[in-house]
Coordinates of C-alpha atoms in Angstrom, one line a residue:
X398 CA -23.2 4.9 -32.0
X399 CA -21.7 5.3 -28.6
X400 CA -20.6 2.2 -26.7
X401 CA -19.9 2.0 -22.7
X402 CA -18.6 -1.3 -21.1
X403 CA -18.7 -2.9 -17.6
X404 CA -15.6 -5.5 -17.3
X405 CA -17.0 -7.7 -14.6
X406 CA -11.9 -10.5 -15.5
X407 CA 2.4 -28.8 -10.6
X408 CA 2.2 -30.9 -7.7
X409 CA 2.5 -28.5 -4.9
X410 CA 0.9 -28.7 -0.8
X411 CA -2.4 -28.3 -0.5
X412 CA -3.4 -25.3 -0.6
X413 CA -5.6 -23.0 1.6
X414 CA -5.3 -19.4 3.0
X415 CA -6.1 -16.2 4.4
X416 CA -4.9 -13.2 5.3
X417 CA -2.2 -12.6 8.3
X418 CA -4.2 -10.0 9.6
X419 CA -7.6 -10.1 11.9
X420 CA -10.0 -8.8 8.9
X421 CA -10.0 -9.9 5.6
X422 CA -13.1 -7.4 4.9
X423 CA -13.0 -5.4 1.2
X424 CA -12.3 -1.8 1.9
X425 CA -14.4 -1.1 -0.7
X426 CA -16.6 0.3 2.1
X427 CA -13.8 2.9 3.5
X428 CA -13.0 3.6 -0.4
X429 CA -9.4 2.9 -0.2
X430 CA -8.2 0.2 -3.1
X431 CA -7.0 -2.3 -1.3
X432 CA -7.9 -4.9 -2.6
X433 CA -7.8 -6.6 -6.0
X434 CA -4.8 -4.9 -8.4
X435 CA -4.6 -1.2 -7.3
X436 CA -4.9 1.0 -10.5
X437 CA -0.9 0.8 -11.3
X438 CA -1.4 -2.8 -11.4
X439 CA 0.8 -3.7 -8.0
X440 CA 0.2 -6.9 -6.3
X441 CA 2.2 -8.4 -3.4
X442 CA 5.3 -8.1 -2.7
X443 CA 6.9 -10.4 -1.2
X444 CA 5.2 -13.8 -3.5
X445 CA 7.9 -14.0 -6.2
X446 CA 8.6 -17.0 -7.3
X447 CA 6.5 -19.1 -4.8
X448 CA 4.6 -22.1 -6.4
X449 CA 1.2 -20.1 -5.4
X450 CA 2.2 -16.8 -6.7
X451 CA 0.1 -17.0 -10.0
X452 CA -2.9 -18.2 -7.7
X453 CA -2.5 -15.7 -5.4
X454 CA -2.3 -12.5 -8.0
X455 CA -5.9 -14.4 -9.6
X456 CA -7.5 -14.2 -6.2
X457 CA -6.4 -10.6 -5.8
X458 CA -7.9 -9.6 -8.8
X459 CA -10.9 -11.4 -8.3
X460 CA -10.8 -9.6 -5.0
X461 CA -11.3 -13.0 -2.9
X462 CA -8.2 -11.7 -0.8
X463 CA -7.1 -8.6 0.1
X464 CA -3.9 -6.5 -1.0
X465 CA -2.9 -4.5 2.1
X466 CA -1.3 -0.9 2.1
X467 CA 2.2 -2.8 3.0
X468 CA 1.7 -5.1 -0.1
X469 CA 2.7 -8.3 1.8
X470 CA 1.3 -11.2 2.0
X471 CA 3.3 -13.6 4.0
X472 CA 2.4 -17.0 2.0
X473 CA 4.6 -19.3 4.3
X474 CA 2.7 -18.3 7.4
X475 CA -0.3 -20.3 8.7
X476 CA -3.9 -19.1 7.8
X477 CA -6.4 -18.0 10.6
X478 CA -9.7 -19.2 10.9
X479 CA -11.2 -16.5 10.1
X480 CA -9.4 -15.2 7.0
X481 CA -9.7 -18.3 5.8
X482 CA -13.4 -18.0 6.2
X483 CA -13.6 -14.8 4.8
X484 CA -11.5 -16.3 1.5
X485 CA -14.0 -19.1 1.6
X486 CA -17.6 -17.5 1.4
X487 CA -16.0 -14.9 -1.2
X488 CA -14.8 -17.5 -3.0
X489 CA -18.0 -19.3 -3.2
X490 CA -19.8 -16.1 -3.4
X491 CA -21.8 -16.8 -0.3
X492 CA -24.2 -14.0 0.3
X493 CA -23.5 -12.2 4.1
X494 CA -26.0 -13.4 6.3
X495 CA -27.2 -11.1 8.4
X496 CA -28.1 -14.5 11.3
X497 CA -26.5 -13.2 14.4
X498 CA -23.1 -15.1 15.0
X499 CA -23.4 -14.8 18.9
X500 CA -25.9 -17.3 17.9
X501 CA -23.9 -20.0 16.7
X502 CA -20.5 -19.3 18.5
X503 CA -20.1 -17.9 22.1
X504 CA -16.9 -15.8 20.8
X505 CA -18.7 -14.2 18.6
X506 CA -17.8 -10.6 19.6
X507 CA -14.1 -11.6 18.8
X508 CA -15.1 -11.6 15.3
X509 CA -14.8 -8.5 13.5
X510 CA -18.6 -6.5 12.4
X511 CA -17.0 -6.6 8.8
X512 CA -16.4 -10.7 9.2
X513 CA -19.7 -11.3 10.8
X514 CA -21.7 -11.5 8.0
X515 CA -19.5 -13.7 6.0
X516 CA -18.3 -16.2 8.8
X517 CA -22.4 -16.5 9.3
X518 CA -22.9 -17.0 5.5
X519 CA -20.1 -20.1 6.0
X520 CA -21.5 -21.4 8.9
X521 CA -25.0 -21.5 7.1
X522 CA -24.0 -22.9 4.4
X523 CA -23.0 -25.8 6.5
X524 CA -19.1 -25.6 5.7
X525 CA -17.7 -24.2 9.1
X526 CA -18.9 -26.1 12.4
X527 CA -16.7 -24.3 15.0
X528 CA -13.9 -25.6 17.7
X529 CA -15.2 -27.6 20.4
X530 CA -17.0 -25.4 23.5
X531 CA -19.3 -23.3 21.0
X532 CA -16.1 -21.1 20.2
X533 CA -15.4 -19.8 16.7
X534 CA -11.5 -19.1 17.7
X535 CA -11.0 -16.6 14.8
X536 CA -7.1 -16.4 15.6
X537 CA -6.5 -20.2 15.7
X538 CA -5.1 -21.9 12.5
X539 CA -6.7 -24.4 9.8
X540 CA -4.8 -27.6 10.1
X541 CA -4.5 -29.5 6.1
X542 CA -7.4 -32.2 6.6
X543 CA -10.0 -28.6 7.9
X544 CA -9.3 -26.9 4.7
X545 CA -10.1 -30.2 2.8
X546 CA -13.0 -31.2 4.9
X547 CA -14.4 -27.5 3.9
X548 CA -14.4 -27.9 0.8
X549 CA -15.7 -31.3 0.6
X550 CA -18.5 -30.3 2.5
X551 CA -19.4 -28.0 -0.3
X552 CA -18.9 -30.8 -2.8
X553 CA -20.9 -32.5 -1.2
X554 CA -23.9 -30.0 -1.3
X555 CA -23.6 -30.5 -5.3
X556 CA -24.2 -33.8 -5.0
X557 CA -20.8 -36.3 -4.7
X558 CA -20.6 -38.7 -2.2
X559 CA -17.6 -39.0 0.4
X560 CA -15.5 -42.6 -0.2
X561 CA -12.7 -42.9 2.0
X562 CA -10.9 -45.0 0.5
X563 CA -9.4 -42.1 -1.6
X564 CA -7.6 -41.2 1.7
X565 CA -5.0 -44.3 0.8
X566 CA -3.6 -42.3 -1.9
X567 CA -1.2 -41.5 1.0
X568 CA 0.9 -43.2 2.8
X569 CA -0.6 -42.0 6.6
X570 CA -4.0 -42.2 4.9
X571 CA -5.2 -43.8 8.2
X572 CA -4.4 -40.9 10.2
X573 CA -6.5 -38.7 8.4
X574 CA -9.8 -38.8 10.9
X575 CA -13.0 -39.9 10.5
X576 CA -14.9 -36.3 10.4
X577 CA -12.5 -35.5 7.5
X578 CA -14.9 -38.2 5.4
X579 CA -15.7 -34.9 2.9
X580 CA -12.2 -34.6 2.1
X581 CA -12.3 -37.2 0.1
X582 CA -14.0 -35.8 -2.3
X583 CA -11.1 -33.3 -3.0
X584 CA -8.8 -36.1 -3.2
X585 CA -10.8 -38.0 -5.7
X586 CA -11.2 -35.5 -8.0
X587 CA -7.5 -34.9 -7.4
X588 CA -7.7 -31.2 -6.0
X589 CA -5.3 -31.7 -3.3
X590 CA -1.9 -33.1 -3.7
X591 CA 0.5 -34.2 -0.8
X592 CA 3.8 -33.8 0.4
X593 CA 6.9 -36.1 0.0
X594 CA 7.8 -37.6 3.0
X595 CA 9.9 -40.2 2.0
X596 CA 11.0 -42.0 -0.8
X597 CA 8.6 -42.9 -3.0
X598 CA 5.8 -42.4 -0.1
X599 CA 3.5 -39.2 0.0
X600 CA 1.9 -38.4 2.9
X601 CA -0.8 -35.9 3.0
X602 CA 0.1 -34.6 7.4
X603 CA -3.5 -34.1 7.8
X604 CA -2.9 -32.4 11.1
X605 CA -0.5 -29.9 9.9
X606 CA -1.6 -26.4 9.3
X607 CA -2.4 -25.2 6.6
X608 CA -0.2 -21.8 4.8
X609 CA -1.4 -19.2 3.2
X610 CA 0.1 -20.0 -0.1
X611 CA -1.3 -23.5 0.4
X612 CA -4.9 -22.1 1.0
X613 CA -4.9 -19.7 -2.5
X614 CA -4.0 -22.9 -4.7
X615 CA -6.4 -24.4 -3.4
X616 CA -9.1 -22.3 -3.5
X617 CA -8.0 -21.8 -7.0
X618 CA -8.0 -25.7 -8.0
X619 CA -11.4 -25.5 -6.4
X620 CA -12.9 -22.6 -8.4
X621 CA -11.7 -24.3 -11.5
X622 CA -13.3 -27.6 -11.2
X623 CA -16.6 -25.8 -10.5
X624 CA -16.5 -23.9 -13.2
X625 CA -15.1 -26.8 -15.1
X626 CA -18.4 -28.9 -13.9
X627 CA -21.1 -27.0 -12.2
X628 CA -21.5 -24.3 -14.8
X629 CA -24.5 -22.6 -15.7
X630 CA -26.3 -23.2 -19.0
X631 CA -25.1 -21.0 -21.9
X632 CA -25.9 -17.5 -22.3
X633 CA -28.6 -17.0 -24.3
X634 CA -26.9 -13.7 -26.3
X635 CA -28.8 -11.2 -28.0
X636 CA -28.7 -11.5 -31.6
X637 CA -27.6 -8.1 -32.3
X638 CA -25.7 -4.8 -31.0
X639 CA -27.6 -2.0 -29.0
X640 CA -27.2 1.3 -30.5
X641 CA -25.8 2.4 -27.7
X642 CA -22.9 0.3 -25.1
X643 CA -22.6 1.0 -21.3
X644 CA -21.0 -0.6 -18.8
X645 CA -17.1 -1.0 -16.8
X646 CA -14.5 -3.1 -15.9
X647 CA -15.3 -5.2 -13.4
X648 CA -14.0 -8.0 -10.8
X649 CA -16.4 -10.4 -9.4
X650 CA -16.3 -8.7 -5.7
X651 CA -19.4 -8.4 -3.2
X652 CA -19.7 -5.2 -3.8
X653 CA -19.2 -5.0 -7.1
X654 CA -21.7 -7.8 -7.4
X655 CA -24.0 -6.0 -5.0
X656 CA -23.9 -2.5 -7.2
X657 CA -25.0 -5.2 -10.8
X658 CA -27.8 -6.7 -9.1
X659 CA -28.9 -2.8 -7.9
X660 CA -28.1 -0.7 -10.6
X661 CA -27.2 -3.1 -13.7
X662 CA -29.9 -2.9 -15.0
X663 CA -31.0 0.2 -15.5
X664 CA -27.5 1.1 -16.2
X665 CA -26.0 -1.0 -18.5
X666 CA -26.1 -3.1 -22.2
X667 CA -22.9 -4.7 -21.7
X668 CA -21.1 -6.6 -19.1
X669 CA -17.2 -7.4 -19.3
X670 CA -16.6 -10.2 -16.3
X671 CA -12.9 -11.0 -15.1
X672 CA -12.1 -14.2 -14.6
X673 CA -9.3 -15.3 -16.8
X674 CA -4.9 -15.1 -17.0
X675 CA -2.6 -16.1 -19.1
X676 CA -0.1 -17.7 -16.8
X677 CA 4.1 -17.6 -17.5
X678 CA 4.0 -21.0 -18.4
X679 CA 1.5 -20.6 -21.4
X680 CA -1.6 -22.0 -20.1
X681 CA -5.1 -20.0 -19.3
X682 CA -6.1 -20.3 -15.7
X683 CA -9.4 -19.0 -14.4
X684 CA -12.9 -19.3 -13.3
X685 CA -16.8 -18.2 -14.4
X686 CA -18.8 -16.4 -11.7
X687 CA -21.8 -18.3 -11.3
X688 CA -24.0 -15.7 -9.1
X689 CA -22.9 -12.9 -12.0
X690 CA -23.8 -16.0 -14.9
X691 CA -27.1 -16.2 -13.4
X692 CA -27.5 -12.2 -13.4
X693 CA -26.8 -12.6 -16.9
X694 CA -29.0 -15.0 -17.8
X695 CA -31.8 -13.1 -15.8
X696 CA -31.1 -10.0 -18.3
X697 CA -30.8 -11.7 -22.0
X698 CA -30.5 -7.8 -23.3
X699 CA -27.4 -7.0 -21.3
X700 CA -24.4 -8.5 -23.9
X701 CA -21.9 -10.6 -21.6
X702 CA -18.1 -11.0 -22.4
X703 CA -15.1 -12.2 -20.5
X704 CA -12.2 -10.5 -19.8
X705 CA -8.5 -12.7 -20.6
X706 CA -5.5 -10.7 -18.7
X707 CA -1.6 -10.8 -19.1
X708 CA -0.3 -7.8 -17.1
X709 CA 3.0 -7.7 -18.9
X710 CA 6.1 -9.9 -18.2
X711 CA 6.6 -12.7 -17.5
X712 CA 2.6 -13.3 -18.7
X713 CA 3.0 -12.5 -21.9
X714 CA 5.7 -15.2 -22.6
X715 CA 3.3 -17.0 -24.7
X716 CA 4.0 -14.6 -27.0
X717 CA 7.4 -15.9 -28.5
X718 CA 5.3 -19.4 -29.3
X719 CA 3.2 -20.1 -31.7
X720 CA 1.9 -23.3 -29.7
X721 CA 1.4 -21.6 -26.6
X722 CA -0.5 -18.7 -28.9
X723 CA -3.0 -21.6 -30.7
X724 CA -3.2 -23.7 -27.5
X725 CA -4.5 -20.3 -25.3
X726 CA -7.0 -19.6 -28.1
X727 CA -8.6 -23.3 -28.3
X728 CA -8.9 -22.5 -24.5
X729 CA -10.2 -19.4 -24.8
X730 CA -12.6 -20.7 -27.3
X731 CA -13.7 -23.5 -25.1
X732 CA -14.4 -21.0 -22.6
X733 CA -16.7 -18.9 -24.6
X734 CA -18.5 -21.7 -26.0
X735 CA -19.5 -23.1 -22.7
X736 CA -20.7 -20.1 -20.9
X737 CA -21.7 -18.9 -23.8
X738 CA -20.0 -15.3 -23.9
X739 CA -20.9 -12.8 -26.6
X740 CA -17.3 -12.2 -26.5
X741 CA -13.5 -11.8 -25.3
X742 CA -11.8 -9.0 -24.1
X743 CA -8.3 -9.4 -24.2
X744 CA -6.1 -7.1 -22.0
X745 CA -3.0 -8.0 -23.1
X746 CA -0.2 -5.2 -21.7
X747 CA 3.3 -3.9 -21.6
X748 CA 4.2 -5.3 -24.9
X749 CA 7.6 -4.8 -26.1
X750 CA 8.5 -2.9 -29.6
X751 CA 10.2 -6.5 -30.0
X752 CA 6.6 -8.4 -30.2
X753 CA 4.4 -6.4 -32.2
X754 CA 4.3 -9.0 -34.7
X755 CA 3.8 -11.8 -32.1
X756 CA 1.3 -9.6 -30.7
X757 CA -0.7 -9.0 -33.9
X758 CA -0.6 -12.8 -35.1
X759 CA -2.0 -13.6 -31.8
X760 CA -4.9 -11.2 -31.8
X761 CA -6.0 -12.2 -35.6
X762 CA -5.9 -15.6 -35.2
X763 CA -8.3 -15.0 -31.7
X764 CA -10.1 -12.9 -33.8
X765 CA -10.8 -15.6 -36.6
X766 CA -11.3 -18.5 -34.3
X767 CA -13.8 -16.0 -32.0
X768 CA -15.6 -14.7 -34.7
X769 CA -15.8 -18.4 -36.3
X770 CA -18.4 -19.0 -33.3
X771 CA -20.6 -16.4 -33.7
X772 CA -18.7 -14.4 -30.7
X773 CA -16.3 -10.8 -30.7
X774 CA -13.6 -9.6 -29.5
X775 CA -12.1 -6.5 -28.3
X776 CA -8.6 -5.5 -27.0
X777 CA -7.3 -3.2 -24.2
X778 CA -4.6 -1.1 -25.6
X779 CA -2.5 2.1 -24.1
X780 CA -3.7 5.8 -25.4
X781 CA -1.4 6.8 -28.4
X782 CA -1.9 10.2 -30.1
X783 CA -0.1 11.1 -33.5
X784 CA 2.9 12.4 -32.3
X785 CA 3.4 9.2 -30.2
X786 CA 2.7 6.5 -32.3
X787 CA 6.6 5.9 -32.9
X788 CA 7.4 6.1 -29.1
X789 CA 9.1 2.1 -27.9
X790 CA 5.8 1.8 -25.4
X791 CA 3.4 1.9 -28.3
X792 CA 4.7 0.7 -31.1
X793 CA 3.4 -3.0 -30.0
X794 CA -0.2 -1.5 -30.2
X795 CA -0.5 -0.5 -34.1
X796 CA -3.9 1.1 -34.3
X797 CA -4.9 1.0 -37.9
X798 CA -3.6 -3.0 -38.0
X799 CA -5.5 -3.8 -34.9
X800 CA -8.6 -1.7 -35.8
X801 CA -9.3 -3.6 -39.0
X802 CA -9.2 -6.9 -37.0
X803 CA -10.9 -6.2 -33.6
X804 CA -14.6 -5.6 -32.8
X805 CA -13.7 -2.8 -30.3
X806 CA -10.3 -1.0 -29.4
X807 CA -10.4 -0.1 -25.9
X808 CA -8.3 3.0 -24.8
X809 CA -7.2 2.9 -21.1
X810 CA -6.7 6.8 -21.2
X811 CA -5.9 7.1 -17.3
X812 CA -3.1 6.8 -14.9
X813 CA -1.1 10.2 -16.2
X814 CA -0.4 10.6 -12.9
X815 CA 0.4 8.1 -10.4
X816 CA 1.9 6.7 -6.4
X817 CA 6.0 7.1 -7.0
X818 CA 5.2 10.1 -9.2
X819 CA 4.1 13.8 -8.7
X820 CA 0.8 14.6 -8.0
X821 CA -1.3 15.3 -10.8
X822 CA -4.8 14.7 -12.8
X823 CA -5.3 11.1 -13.5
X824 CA -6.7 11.6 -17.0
X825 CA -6.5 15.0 -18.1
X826 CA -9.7 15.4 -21.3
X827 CA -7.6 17.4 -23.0
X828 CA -5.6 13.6 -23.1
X829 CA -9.0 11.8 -24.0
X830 CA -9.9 13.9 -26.8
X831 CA -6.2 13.3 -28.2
X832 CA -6.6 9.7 -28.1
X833 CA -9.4 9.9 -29.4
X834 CA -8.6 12.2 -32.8
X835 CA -5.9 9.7 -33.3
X836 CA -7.5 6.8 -33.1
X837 CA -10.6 7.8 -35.5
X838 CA -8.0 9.0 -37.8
X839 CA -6.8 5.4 -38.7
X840 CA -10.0 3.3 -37.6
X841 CA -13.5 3.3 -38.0
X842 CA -14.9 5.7 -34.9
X843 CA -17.5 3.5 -34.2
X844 CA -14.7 0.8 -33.0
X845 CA -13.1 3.4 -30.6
X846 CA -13.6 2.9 -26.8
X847 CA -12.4 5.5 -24.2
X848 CA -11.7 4.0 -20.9
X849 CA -11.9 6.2 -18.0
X850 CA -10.9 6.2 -14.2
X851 CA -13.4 6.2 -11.3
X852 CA -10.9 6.3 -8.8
X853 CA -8.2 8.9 -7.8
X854 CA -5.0 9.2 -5.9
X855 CA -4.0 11.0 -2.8
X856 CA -0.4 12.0 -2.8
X857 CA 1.7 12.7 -0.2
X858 CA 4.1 15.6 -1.3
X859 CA 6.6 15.2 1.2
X860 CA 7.9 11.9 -1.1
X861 CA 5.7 11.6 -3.9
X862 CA 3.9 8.2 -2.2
X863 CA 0.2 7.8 -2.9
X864 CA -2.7 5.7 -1.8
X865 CA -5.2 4.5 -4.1
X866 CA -9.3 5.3 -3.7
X867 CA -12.6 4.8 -5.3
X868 CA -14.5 7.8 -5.7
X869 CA -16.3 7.8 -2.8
X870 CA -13.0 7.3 -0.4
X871 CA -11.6 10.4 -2.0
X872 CA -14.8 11.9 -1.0
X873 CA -14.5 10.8 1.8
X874 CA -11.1 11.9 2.9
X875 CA -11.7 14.8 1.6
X876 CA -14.6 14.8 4.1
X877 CA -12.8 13.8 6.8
X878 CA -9.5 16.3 6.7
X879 CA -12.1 19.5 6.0
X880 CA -10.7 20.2 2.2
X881 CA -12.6 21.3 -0.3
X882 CA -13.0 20.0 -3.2
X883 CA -13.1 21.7 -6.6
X884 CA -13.5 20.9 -10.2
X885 CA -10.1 21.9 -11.9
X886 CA -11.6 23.5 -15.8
X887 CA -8.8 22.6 -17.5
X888 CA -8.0 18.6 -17.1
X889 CA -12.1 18.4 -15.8
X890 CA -11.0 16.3 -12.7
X891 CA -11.8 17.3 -8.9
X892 CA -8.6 18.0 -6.9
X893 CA -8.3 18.8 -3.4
X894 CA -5.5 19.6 -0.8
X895 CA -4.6 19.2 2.8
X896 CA -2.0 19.2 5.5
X897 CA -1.8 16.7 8.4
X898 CA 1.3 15.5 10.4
X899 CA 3.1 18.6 9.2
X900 CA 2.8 17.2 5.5
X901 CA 0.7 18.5 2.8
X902 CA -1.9 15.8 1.0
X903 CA -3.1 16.4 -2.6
X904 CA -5.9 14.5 -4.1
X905 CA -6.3 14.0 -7.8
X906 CA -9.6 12.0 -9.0
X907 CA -12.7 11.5 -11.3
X908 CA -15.9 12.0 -9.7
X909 CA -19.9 11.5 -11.7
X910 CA -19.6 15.2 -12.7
X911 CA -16.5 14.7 -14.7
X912 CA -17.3 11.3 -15.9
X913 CA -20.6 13.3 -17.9
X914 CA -18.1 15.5 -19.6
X915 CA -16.2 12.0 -20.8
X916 CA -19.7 10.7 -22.1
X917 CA -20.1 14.1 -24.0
X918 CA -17.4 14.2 -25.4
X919 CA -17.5 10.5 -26.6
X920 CA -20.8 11.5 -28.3
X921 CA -20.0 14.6 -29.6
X922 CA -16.5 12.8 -31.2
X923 CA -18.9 10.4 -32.8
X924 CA -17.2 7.0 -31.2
X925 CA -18.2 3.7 -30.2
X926 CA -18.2 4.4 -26.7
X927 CA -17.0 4.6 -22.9
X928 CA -15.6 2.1 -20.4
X929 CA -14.9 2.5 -17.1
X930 CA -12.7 0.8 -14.6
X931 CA -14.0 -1.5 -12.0
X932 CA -17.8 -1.3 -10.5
X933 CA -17.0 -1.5 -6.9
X934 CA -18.1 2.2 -5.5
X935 CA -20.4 4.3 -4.4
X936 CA -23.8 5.1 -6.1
X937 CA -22.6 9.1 -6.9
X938 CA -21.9 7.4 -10.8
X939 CA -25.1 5.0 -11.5
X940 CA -27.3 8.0 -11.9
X941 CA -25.1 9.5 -14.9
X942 CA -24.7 6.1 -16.0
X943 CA -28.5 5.6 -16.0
X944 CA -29.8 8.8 -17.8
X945 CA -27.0 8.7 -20.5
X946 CA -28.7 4.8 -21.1
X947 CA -31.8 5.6 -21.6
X948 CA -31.6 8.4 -23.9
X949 CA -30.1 6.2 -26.2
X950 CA -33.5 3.4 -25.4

């Protein structure tokens, strides 16, 4: 029985944002990974400790705002227009339009062609209405009571009712004008908070613009109470487990969305959405995607789960707290029950030698109170092998413990080689089939999941630096600097190499041809099954995908 998964997962200013730059767009269409957490799990640089950091990493993984190639993100700096926009309709996972903009707004042509479609999708929705003149003003800033008003607007498509009298929660609550009527709805349901000008006055400087940081906890606080209140009916789950498991890692992008609704269904029995942290302070944070709920609910045979993350310190605090631990699974728990998730995939990493019993109290007592509901859970753990099982980095992950507890032990069995390192295959199958003779060797094989890479790195050799790419960039580059690329026999990864700017390039990666030797040697080694990371590419991998499915229908 082979199994394949698709992952899918204080009082501060108000908050809105976007990004410093022009175009906000997904690269996803250029293939470079830039947005979302980049395969070595690097974020922003430049957010520590800002109240809106923990909001802003959620958003990048849920790929609602880009990560650029210098990593910053500049939260003190006012949004634009249009990245705010752009943060908007992703957020609310407005479909493009494809209306022309020069329609609406007579700057249209100052909009980006990667914008267009989503600006269009706002302003058909009804949430943006444009400066006066007719003029979009992409580069001009969103003042406090605009972000607010935008999102009341929205609100007010599901049905609440502006009262202005909410506005006197603040002390210049009469400045606030009288378009701004939808913003009260945000202040009602107390999504926006104000800013202490005074003692004990709060004023909420409607006029002020809005920061990027401001614009993330927002949007955050937004996606919340939505999910909190507007969610769809639960999942109607199928009753038992398909022979046969395919599917990936996934973030709730446009693209990735876009790829489900073309090849899902044909493609895969299980679907693994992300959507949920564990923040430092030992709460869950997080939000459902509605558009991939209803998918769900469209294709009762596809098994849908939800993905909790802590990417290492300081996430996994919680840890060290057997309150925190009890209080994260009620929420989890509450999650499940009202979406109605077959189960939970916890990715849990970087755990210290100095946790593994924290660790392994945590994931039994998630298992007992998961499995107490009728739903499952697997866990996301690093590759070990028998000759490493004693090394510090995996001694947190004990794989005959863990296997008699969890549903399914997923193996992350990529990133060998990586940017600040020398260049080199990202998952070697000589590597895979280690993990996997280890892992079978202390746990039932059908539990075992090998997770695989669909992306690549190109290095540059001059200082070890690499950028990040889906399989179709590195196809792409390849493409683009006249290198061939060949299949490498011995790690079955593609590799190419080229020189530009007197430097030489070298591109590691795993492209559909080597993913079918991963599937083969998951069946032939008798285990539960493959996942793969993130769904968000080209169409080179749907077609393996596809006819390894349905020789298992």
């Amino acid at each position: 029985m082979l199994v394949v998964i698709l992952v899918i997962l204080g009082n501060v200013p108000l908050a809105l944002a976007s990004s410093s730059s022009s175009t906000s767009s997904s690269a996803s269409s250029s293939g470079v990974i830039t947005s979302g957490p980049l395969p070595s799990g690097i974020f922003f640089t430049d957010i520590s400790g800002n109240y809106s950091e923990y909001d802003i990493v959620e958003l990048a993984q849920a790929d609602i705002i880009p990560v650029p190639s210098d990593l910053l993100f500049h939260p003190n700096q006012p949004i634009t227009r249009l990245n705010f926009t752009d943060w908007v309709s992703r957020a609310l996972e407005l479909p493009p339009s494809t209306k022309p903009l020069s329609a609406t707004f007579k700057d249209a042509s100052q909009v980006p062609s990667a914008d267009q479609g989503l600006v269009a999708a706002a302003v058909q929705a009804g949430l943006i209405q444009g400066e006066p003149g007719d003029v979009f003003d992409p580069s001009g800033v969103i003042t406090r009571a605009q972000a607010a008003t935008i999102f009341g607007r929205y609100l007010e498509s599901k049905g609440q009712q502006p009262n202005t009298l909410y506005f006197q929660v603040f002390a210049d609550g009469n400045t606030i004008p009288a378009w701004a009527a939808p913003a009260s709805i945000l202040f009602a349901n107390a999504l926006v908070h104000g800013e202490v000008c005074g003692q004990p006055s709060v004023c909420f400087e409607p006029n002020q613009d809005t920061t990027r940081a401001q614009a993330a906890t927002l949007i955050v606080r937004v996606l919340s109470y939505l999910t909190a209140n507007y969610h769809q009916p639960p999942l109607s789950q199928p009753t038992s487990t398909a022979p046969f498991l395919m599917g990936m890692w996934d973030s709730t992008s446009q693209e990735a969305y876009a790829n489900l609704t073309t090849y899902g269904a044909a493609s895969i029995n299980w679907l693994v959405m992300g959507g949920y942290d564990i923040l430092p302070d030992g709460t869950l944070s997080g939000f459902d995607s509605e558009e991939t709920l209803q998918w769900a609910a469209a294709h009762p045979s596809v098994q849908t789960w939800v993905m909790v993350q802590a990417l290492g310190a300081p996430y996994i605090n919680f840890l060290s707290s057997p309150s925190e631990q009890e209080a994260i699974i009620q929420s989890v728990v509450a999650v499940v029950q009202r979406a109605g998730y077959a189960g939970v995939n916890f990715d849990i990493e970087e755990v210290p030698a100095s946790e593994a019993s924290a660790y392994l109290t945590f994931i039994t007592n998630a298992a007992n109170a998961l499995h107490a509901i009728g739903a499952k859970i697997s866990i996301d753990v690093v590759p070990e092998t028998a000759s490493s099982v004693g090394d510090s980095w995996a001694l947190a992950y004990n794989y005959p413990a863990l296997g008699s507890i969890v549903d399914y032990l997923c193996m992350m069995v990529y990133d060998y080689h990586y940017p600040g390192g020398a260049p080199g295959p990202i998952s070697p199958i000589s590597d895979d089939e280690s993990a996997i003779q280890y892992a079978i060797s202390v746990m039932p094989a059908q539990k075992v999941i090998l997770g695989v890479a669909n992306y690549g790195y190109i290095w540059n050799t001059s200082n070890d630096s690499a950028i990040g790419y889906w399989e179709s960039g590195m196809e792409n580059e390849a493409a683009l600097h006249d290198a061939t690329i060949t299949n490498n026999s011995e790690y079955e990864e593609s590799t190419f190499t080229y020189t530009s700017g007197g430097n030489t390039f070298v591109g590691w990666f795993v492209d559909a041809t080597d993913i079918a030797y991963r599937l083969d040697l998951a069946k032939e080694m008798g285990i539960g099954g493959v996942i793969a990371w993130r769904m968000d590419y080209g169409n080179d991998w749907w077609s393996v995908w596809a006819q390894d499915l349905a020789t298992w229908h």
